[in-house]
Short mmCIF file of C-alpha atoms in Angstrom, two decimals:
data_model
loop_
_atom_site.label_atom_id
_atom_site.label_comp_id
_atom_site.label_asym_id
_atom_site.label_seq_id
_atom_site.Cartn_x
_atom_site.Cartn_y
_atom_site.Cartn_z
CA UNK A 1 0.00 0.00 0.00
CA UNK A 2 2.64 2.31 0.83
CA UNK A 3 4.59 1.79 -2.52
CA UNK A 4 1.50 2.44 -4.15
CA UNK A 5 0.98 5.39 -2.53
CA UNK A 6 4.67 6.47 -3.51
CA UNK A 7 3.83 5.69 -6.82
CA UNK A 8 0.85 7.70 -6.92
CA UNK A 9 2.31 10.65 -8.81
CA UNK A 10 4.78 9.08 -11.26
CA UNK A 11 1.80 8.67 -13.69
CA UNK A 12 1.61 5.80 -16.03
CA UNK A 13 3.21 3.17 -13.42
CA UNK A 14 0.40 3.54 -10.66
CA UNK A 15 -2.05 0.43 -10.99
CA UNK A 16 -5.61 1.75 -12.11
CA UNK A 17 -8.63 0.93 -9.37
CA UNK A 18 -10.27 -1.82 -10.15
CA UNK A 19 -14.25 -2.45 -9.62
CA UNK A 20 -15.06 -5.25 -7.20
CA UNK A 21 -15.70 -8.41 -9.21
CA UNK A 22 -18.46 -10.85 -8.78
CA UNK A 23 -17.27 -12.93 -6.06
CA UNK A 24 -17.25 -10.52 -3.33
CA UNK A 25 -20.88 -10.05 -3.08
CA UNK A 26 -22.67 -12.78 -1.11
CA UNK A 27 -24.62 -14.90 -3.33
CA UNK A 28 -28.52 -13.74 -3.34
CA UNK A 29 -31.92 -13.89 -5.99
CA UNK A 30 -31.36 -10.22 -7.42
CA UNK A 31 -28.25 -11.41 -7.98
CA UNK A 32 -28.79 -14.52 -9.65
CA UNK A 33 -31.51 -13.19 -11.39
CA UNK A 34 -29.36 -10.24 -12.92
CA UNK A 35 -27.15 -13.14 -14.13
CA UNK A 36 -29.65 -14.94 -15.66
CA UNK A 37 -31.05 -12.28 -17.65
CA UNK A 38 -27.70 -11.66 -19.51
CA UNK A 39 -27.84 -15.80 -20.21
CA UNK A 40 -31.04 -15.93 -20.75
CA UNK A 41 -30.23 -12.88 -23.86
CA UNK A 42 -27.23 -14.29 -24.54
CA UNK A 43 -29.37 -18.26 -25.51
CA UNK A 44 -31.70 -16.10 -27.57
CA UNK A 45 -29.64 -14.98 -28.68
CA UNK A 46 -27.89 -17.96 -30.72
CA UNK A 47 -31.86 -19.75 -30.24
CA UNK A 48 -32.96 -17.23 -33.00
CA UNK A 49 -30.91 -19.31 -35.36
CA UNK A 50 -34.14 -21.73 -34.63
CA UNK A 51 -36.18 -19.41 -36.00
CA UNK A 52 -34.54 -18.44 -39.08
CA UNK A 53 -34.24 -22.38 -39.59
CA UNK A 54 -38.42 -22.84 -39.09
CA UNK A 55 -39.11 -20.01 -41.55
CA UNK A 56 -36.49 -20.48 -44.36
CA UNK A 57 -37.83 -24.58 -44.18
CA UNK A 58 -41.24 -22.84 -44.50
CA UNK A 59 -39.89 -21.31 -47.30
CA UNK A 60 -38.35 -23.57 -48.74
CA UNK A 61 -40.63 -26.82 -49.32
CA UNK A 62 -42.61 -29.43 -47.71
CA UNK A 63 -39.08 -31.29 -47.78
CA UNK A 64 -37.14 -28.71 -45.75
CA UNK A 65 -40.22 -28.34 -43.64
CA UNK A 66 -40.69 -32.15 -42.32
CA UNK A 67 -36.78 -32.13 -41.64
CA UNK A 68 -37.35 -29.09 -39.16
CA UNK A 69 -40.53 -30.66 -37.76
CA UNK A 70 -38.92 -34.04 -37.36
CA UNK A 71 -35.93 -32.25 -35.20
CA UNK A 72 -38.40 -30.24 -33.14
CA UNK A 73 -40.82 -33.18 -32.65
CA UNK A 74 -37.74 -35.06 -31.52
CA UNK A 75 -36.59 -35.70 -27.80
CA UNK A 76 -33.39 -32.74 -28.18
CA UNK A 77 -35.39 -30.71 -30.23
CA UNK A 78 -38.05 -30.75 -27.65
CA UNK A 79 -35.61 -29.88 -24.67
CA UNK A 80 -34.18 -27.25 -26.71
CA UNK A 81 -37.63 -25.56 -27.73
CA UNK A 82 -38.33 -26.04 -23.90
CA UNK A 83 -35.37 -24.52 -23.05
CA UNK A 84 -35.56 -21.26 -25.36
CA UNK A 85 -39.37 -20.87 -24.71
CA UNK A 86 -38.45 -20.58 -21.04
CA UNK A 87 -35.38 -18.22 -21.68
CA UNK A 88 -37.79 -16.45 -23.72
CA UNK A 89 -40.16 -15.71 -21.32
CA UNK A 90 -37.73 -15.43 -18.59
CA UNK A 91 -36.21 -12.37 -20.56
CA UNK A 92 -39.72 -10.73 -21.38
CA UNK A 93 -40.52 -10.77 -17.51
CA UNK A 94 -36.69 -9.88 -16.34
CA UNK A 95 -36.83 -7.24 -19.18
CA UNK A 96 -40.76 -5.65 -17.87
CA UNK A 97 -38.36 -5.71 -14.32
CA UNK A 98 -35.84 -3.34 -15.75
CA UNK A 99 -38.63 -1.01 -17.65
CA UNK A 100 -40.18 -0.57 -13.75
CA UNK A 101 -36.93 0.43 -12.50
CA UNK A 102 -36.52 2.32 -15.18
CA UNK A 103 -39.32 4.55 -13.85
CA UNK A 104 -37.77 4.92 -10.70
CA UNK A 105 -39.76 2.83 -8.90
CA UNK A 106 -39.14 -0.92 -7.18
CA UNK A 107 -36.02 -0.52 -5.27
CA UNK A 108 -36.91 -0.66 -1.87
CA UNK A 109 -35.06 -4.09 -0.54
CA UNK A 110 -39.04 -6.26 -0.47
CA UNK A 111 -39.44 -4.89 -3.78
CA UNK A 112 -36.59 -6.08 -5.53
CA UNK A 113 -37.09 -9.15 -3.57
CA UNK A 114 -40.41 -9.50 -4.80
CA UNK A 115 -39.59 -8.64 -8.30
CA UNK A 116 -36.45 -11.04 -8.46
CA UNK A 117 -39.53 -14.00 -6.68
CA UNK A 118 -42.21 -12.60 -9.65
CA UNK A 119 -39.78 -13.35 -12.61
CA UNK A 120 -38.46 -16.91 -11.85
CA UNK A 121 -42.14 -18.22 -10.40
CA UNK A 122 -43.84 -16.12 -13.23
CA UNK A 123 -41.60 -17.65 -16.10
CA UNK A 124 -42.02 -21.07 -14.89
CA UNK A 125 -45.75 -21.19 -14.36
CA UNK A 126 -46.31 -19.57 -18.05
CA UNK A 127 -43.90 -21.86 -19.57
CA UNK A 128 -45.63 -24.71 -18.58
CA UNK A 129 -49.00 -23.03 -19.18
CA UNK A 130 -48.06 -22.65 -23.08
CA UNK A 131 -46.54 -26.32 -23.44
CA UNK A 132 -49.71 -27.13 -21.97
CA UNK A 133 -51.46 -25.10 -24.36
CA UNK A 134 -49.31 -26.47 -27.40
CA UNK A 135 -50.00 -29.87 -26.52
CA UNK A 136 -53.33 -29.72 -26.32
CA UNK A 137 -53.61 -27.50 -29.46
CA UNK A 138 -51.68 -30.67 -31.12
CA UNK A 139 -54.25 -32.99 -29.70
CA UNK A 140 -51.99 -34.37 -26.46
CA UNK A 141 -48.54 -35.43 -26.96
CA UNK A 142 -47.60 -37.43 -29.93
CA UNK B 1 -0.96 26.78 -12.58
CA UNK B 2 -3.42 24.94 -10.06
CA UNK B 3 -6.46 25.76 -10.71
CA UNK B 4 -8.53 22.56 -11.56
CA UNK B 5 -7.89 21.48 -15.37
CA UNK B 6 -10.85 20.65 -17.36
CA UNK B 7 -10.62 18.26 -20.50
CA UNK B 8 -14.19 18.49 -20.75
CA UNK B 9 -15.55 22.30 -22.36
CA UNK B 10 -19.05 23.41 -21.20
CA UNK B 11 -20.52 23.07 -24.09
CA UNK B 12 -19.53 19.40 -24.44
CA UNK B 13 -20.88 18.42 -21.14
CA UNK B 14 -24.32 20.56 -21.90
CA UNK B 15 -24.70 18.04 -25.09
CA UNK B 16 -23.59 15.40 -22.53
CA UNK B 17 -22.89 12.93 -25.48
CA UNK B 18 -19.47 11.60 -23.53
CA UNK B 19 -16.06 10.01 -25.01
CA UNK B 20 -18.40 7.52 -27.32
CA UNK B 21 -19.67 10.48 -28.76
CA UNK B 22 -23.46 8.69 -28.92
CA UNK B 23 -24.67 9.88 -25.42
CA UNK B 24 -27.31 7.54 -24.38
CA UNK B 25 -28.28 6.12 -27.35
CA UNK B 26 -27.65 3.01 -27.22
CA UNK B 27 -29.10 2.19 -23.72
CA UNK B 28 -32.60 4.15 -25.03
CA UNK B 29 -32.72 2.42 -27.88
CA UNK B 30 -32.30 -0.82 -26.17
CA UNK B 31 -35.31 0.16 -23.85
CA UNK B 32 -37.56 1.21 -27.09
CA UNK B 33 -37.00 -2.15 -28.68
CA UNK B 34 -37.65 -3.93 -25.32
CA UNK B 35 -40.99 -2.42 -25.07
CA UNK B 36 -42.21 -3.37 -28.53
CA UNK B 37 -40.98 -6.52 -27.64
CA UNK B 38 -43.27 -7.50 -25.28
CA UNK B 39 -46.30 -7.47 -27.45
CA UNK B 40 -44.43 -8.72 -30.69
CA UNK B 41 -43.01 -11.98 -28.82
CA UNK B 42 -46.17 -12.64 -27.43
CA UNK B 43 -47.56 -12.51 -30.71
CA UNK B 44 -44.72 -14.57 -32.14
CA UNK B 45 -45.27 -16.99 -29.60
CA UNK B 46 -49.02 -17.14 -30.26
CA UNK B 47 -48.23 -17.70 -33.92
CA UNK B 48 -45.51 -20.46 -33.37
CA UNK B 49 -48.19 -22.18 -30.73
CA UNK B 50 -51.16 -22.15 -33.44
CA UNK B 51 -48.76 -23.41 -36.45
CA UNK B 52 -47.35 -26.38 -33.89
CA UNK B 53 -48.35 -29.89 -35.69
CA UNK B 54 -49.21 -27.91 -38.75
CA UNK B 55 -48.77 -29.38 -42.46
CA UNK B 56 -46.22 -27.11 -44.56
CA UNK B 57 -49.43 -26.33 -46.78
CA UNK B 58 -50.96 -24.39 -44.04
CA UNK B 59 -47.97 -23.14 -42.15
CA UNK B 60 -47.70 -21.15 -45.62
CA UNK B 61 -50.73 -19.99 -46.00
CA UNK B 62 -50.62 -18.67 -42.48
CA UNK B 63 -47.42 -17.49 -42.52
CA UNK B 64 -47.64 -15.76 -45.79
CA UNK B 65 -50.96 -13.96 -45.01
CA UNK B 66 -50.36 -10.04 -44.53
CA UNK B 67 -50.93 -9.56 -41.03
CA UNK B 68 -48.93 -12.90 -39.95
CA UNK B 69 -46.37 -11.48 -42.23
CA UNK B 70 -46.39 -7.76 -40.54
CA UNK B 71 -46.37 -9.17 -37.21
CA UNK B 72 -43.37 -12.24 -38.02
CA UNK B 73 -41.30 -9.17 -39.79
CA UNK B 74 -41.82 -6.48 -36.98
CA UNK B 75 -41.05 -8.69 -34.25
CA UNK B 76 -37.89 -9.83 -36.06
CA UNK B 77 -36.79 -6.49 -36.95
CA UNK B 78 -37.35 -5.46 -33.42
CA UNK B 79 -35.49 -8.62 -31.84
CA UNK B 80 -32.73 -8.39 -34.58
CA UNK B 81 -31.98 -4.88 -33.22
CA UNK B 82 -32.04 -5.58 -29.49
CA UNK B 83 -29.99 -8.63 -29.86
CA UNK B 84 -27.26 -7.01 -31.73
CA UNK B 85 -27.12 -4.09 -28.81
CA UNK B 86 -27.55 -6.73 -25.92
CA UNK B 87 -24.41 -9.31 -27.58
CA UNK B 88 -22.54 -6.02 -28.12
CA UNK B 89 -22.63 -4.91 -24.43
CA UNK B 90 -21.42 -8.66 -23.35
CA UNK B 91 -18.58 -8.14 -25.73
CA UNK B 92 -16.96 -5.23 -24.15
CA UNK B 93 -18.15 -6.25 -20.54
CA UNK B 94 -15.88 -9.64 -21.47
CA UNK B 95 -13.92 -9.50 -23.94
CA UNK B 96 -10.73 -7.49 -23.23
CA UNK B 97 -8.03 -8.18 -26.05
CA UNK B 98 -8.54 -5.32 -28.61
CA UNK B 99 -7.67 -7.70 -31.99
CA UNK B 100 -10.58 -10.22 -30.48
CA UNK B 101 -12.82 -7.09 -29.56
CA UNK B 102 -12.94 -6.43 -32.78
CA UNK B 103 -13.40 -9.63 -34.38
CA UNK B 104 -16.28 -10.69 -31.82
CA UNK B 105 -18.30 -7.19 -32.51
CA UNK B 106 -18.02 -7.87 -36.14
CA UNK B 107 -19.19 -10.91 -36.36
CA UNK B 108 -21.82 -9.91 -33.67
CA UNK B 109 -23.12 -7.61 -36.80
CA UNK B 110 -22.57 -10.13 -39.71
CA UNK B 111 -24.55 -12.61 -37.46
CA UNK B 112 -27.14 -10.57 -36.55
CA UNK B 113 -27.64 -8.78 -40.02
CA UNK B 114 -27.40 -12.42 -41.90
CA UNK B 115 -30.42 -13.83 -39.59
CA UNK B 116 -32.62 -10.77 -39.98
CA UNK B 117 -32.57 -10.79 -43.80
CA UNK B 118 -32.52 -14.78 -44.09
CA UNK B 119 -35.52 -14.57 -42.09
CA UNK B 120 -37.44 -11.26 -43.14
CA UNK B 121 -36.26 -12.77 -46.61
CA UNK B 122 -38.20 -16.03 -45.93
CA UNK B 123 -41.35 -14.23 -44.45
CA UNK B 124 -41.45 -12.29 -47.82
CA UNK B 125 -40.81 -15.24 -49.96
CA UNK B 126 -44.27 -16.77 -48.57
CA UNK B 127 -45.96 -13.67 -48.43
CA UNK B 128 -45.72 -12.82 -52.08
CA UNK B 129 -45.40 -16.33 -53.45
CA UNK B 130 -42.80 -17.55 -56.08
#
């Protein structure tokens, strides 16, 4: 500490602060939650690729378009269309959560709390509620 | 000789648009697209839901007709756009070596831009037939 302090004036040699990084803070839902939002984006992100796959097979021919159906009726594709439905929603809800704060309001400590509880219940529930709507749109499970 | 020094002129900090030279910009625009996202996805997601099981004859038809079409191309606009700001923030959150900064951002835009017009260009191809 001293040296650094020595150093303090010669400029270019003096180490830069540094912000504290993740694994100081003790572990909590706001936190987790932030986290999952960016992953959350970040699986969207590349999951889109599913999308551009289910509309260029649309576009493409009844060929093109049984291949996609037969990988999304299938066991991984299944998981995976699980998994980016949930993300998707998860980010919607996590997203309405920033557009509150955003208005200044929600940051008392129960309120974040709250909100953090909201988004992970909320995206669960209504991910099961539409696979529960898709299957029985389909007819049950095939 | 020691009077406090600023870099920054008054008129710069009035505009307030900082060392990126874009301000805010990118942070607002990210909340505009997030808010028409809401409604879009859900709509997507309605869409996807209905066509589930579908033949290809009638996942055409319904993806082709104009307001499908409107909805599936605003919604991937919209999503194209807030993806490409949201992977562009993890990038220089992360990624620290300037050559790989570079290369990750770039393909951040190729990516993006390639998936939007593959997909608007699919949307299109159904709407208008051919």
């Amino acid at each position: 500490m001293a040296e650094m302090n020595a150093q303090a004036g010669t400029g270019a040699s003096r180490p830069r602060p540094l912000s504290p990084h993740l694994q100081v803070y003790r572990m909590m839902l706001t936190l987790v939650m932030s986290g999952l939002h960016r992953m959350s984006g970040a699986a969207l992100y590349f999951g889109m690729l599913l999308l551009a796959w289910w509309l260029i097979a649309a576009a493409s021919g009844p060929n093109a378009y049984g291949t996609f159906q037969w990988f999304i009726g299938s066991l991984i594709g299944r998981l995976v269309l699980f998994g980016y439905s949930w993300a998707l929603i998860h980010h919607m809800l996590g997203g309405i959560r920033h557009l509150i704060w955003d208005t200044g309001r929600g940051f008392e400590p129960s309120e974040r709390e709250l909100l953090a509880r909201a988004t992970i219940i909320g995206s669960i529930v209504l991910t099961l509620i539409l696979w529960a709507i898709g299957y029985l749109a389909m007819g049950g499970s095939r | 000789m020691n009077a406090p020094r600023r870099i920054v002129t008054p008129a710069r900090r009035v505009r307030g648009l900082g060392a990126g030279h874009s301000g805010t910009t990118t942070f607002w625009h990210q909340r505009i697209t997030s808010v028409a996202g809401v409604p879009l996805t859900i709509a997507a997601m309605v869409i996807a839901v209905a066509l589930l099981g579908r033949s290809h004859a009638a996942a055409v038809q319904i993806l082709g007709s104009p307001l499908i079409a409107i909805i599936m191309l605003l919604f991937i606009i919209n999503i194209a756009y807030h993806m490409w700001i949201g992977m562009q923030e993890i990038i220089v959150d992360y990624v620290h070596d300037e050559g790989l900064k570079y290369v990750t951002l770039l393909g951040n835009t190729f990516f993006v831009f390639a998936l939007a017009f593959a997909s608007c260009f699919a949307i299109l191809k159904l709407s208008f037939g051919v």
